[in-house]
Amino acid sequence: MNAPLCRISGQAINRAIDFGIQPLGNGFLLPEFFSSEYFYPMEMGFCETSMMFQLIEQPAPEQMFHEHYAFYSSTSRYMEWHFAEFANQVKQSGYLAKVDPFVVELGCNDGIMLKNFASAGMRHLGIEPSRNVAAVANGNGVRTLSEFFSEAVAEKIVREEGQADAFLAANVMCHIPDMLGVVKGIRALLKPTGVVMFEDPYLGDVIEKTSYDQIYDEHVFLFSAHSVQYMFQLHGMELIDVLPQKTHGGSMRYVLAHAGAYPVSQAVTQLFVKEQELGLHKQSTFETFRRSIEQSRVDLVNLLRELKSQGKRIAGYGATSKSTTVLNYCGIGPDLIEFISDTTPIKQGKFTPGMHIPVKPYEVFQASPPDYAVLFAWNHAEEIMAKEKAFVEAGGRWIVHIPKVQVLG
Ligand code: DWN
């Protein structure tokens, strides 16, 4: 069998962690589709040249992002606040032209961030391949094209609307296998003074917290400053700043520009040093990570089985894409978790991908609270725990699996 090749460097990838056969992270489905459900082998590899940690095989984008895509960004109040803040920071960054600046966002989802530019009357454009969410964005007054971004799409935008001052993306770039095509498109789209600001779950946090559930079909890459720098430098761009974020359990916002356009901040230099200490540039780190993941699986399954043997009722909270990896990798089904509560209408009444646990509206959780709830939306813990005080006061207990498996309280 030929060695798989890195999507960035073209060199051979070293196999690192095998999660077995997995379904689509957001492939919530009805029973009539169980027999035709899509599965693929989910395995992560590491390229020592590009330092990119990546899926060896990824389902075709059309399998994952389509008119039934189940994730809407505006499901969390914290995320609404976060994107309003992100937009404010862009407006105040000093990188935008004083007159008629143009901001483009890749994967604008339902317009959660761009609406902050639209409402200020700023020229903006969203690019969102999932037609259903793009329609919501347009409905929210956010001008959105439903397309997969590429160099050709970038050139079309430049022809019709001119170059952009800022190219934004949040939780999007790590989804795109043809990142080199995207980087070329960005280079064509950006003014000489333009900047890219994008954020994604950060590999350093994922390894430190054993948050292996950030690995699923949609996340073809988990970035570090090292890998981002490698990828953009191939096309004459460089990292000029990095800003750690709390979102998604630890993300990094990367700021990039045409090489030499701006000075490089100290934060970039410091992060490179920290990443060397964490070993994000070397294969052996992923061997240790794999062992931590295996231990986490043993701990979670043992805990749930033990509680079940005591006759406890266990539900899940948040039918996240992340939970698909945990449930399928650990083999946790409806025998251990009765149902998963989720506020997203398009997921309710369906079943989780692969393990087929029913997803029920939040009202079911409230009306019939379990003894234990596994917090699959652990990245929203603060917001959820604040609103679920009654669950705990009535004797309910939270189970978390990040950074280690434990019952809280
Ligand atoms: O990159 C991605 C990130 C940004 O979003 C995607 N590939 C898909 C998605 O990942 P996720 O599903 O892991 O994201 P969240 O934000 O952790 O999903 C939270 C889920 O929990 C949603 O389905 C909504 C639900 N929820 C809830 O039921 N009650 C969330 C909150 C805050 C709540 O109070």
Tab-separated table of N, CA and C in Angstrom, residues 304 307-308 311-318 336-341 360-376 388-399:
chain	number	residue	atom	x	y	z
A	304	LEU	N	-19.505	4.834	32.743
A	304	LEU	CA	-20.905	4.720	32.314
A	304	LEU	C	-21.451	3.328	32.638
A	307	LEU	N	-22.207	3.117	36.405
A	307	LEU	CA	-23.436	3.844	36.791
A	307	LEU	C	-24.664	3.082	36.318
A	308	LYS	N	-24.593	2.541	35.123
A	308	LYS	CA	-25.719	1.799	34.567
A	308	LYS	C	-26.013	0.564	35.429
A	311	GLY	N	-28.201	1.085	38.137
A	311	GLY	CA	-29.575	1.440	37.768
A	311	GLY	C	-29.781	2.937	37.514
A	312	LYS	N	-28.692	3.667	37.303
A	312	LYS	CA	-28.824	5.115	37.063
A	312	LYS	C	-29.244	5.397	35.621
A	313	ARG	N	-29.978	6.496	35.454
A	313	ARG	CA	-30.340	6.954	34.111
A	313	ARG	C	-29.299	7.976	33.643
A	314	ILE	N	-28.795	7.774	32.447
A	314	ILE	CA	-27.765	8.692	31.912
A	314	ILE	C	-28.255	9.250	30.575
A	315	ALA	N	-28.161	10.570	30.420
A	315	ALA	CA	-28.471	11.201	29.127
A	315	ALA	C	-27.230	11.966	28.669
A	316	GLY	N	-27.291	12.479	27.463
A	316	GLY	CA	-26.211	13.339	26.975
A	316	GLY	C	-26.759	14.749	26.828
A	317	TYR	N	-25.877	15.735	26.866
A	317	TYR	CA	-26.309	17.133	26.712
A	317	TYR	C	-25.492	17.741	25.574
A	318	GLY	N	-26.193	18.092	24.476
A	318	GLY	CA	-25.513	18.665	23.308
A	318	GLY	C	-25.145	17.561	22.323
A	336	LEU	N	-26.311	2.616	27.033
A	336	LEU	CA	-25.656	3.381	28.108
A	336	LEU	C	-26.230	4.791	28.212
A	337	ILE	N	-26.523	5.410	27.068
A	337	ILE	CA	-27.046	6.790	27.074
A	337	ILE	C	-28.436	6.775	26.448
A	338	GLU	N	-29.416	7.130	27.296
A	338	GLU	CA	-30.837	6.999	26.919
A	338	GLU	C	-31.217	7.908	25.747
A	339	PHE	N	-30.794	9.164	25.839
A	339	PHE	CA	-31.067	10.142	24.768
A	339	PHE	C	-30.079	11.288	24.908
A	340	ILE	N	-29.998	12.121	23.877
A	340	ILE	CA	-29.167	13.333	23.970
A	340	ILE	C	-30.074	14.534	23.744
A	341	SER	N	-29.983	15.481	24.661
A	341	SER	CA	-30.789	16.702	24.569
A	341	SER	C	-30.087	17.717	23.677
A	360	LYS	N	-33.276	14.366	21.487
A	360	LYS	CA	-34.579	14.882	21.913
A	360	LYS	C	-34.481	16.364	22.239
A	361	PRO	N	-35.620	17.049	22.117
A	361	PRO	CA	-35.598	18.477	22.449
A	361	PRO	C	-35.282	18.682	23.924
A	362	TYR	N	-34.781	19.838	24.214
A	362	TYR	CA	-34.398	20.203	25.576
A	362	TYR	C	-35.551	20.017	26.559
A	363	GLU	N	-36.777	20.235	26.081
A	363	GLU	CA	-37.959	20.128	26.957
A	363	GLU	C	-38.055	18.722	27.557
A	364	VAL	N	-37.600	17.709	26.834
A	364	VAL	CA	-37.625	16.328	27.341
A	364	VAL	C	-36.645	16.189	28.515
A	365	PHE	N	-35.490	16.811	28.353
A	365	PHE	CA	-34.470	16.781	29.428
A	365	PHE	C	-35.031	17.435	30.687
A	366	GLN	N	-35.707	18.551	30.473
A	366	GLN	CA	-36.273	19.285	31.620
A	366	GLN	C	-37.396	18.499	32.291
A	367	ALA	N	-38.254	17.887	31.459
A	367	ALA	CA	-39.426	17.198	32.007
A	367	ALA	C	-39.034	15.886	32.677
A	368	SER	N	-37.968	15.276	32.188
A	368	SER	CA	-37.592	13.959	32.715
A	368	SER	C	-36.078	13.909	32.913
A	369	PRO	N	-35.556	14.720	33.861
A	369	PRO	CA	-34.096	14.823	33.991
A	369	PRO	C	-33.474	13.489	34.410
A	370	PRO	N	-32.334	13.139	33.792
A	370	PRO	CA	-31.658	11.886	34.150
A	370	PRO	C	-30.890	12.061	35.472
A	371	ASP	N	-30.316	10.973	35.974
A	371	ASP	CA	-29.458	11.095	37.169
A	371	ASP	C	-28.117	11.737	36.780
A	372	TYR	N	-27.646	11.387	35.589
A	372	TYR	CA	-26.344	11.891	35.125
A	372	TYR	C	-26.497	12.410	33.696
A	373	ALA	N	-25.778	13.482	33.383
A	373	ALA	CA	-25.778	13.994	32.007
A	373	ALA	C	-24.332	14.154	31.538
A	374	VAL	N	-24.011	13.484	30.436
A	374	VAL	CA	-22.663	13.629	29.857
A	374	VAL	C	-22.656	14.916	29.034
A	375	LEU	N	-21.761	15.811	29.390
A	375	LEU	CA	-21.746	17.125	28.734
A	375	LEU	C	-20.930	17.051	27.439
A	376	PHE	N	-21.612	16.644	26.370
A	376	PHE	CA	-20.900	16.544	25.086
A	376	PHE	C	-20.580	17.931	24.520
A	388	GLU	N	-28.366	25.558	33.905
A	388	GLU	CA	-28.867	24.260	34.376
A	388	GLU	C	-28.674	24.059	35.875
A	389	LYS	N	-28.731	25.159	36.613
A	389	LYS	CA	-28.541	25.025	38.067
A	389	LYS	C	-29.611	24.099	38.654
A	390	ALA	N	-30.845	24.191	38.122
A	390	ALA	CA	-31.956	23.406	38.680
A	390	ALA	C	-31.680	21.902	38.558
A	391	PHE	N	-31.016	21.501	37.470
A	391	PHE	CA	-30.693	20.076	37.259
A	391	PHE	C	-29.804	19.571	38.414
A	392	VAL	N	-28.812	20.369	38.763
A	392	VAL	CA	-27.875	19.978	39.822
A	392	VAL	C	-28.564	20.067	41.189
A	393	GLU	N	-29.359	21.125	41.377
A	393	GLU	CA	-30.055	21.282	42.672
A	393	GLU	C	-31.021	20.123	42.935
A	394	ALA	N	-31.549	19.564	41.831
A	394	ALA	CA	-32.488	18.441	41.997
A	394	ALA	C	-31.736	17.108	42.129
A	395	GLY	N	-30.396	17.169	42.222
A	395	GLY	CA	-29.608	15.947	42.443
A	395	GLY	C	-28.917	15.408	41.203
A	396	GLY	N	-29.120	16.061	40.041
A	396	GLY	CA	-28.461	15.616	38.801
A	396	GLY	C	-26.962	15.898	38.865
A	397	ARG	N	-26.175	15.058	38.184
A	397	ARG	CA	-24.719	15.256	38.189
A	397	ARG	C	-24.201	15.291	36.749
A	398	TRP	N	-23.229	16.157	36.541
A	398	TRP	CA	-22.590	16.254	35.217
A	398	TRP	C	-21.436	15.269	35.110
A	399	ILE	N	-21.313	14.669	33.949
A	399	ILE	CA	-20.114	13.883	33.628
A	399	ILE	C	-19.385	14.636	32.520
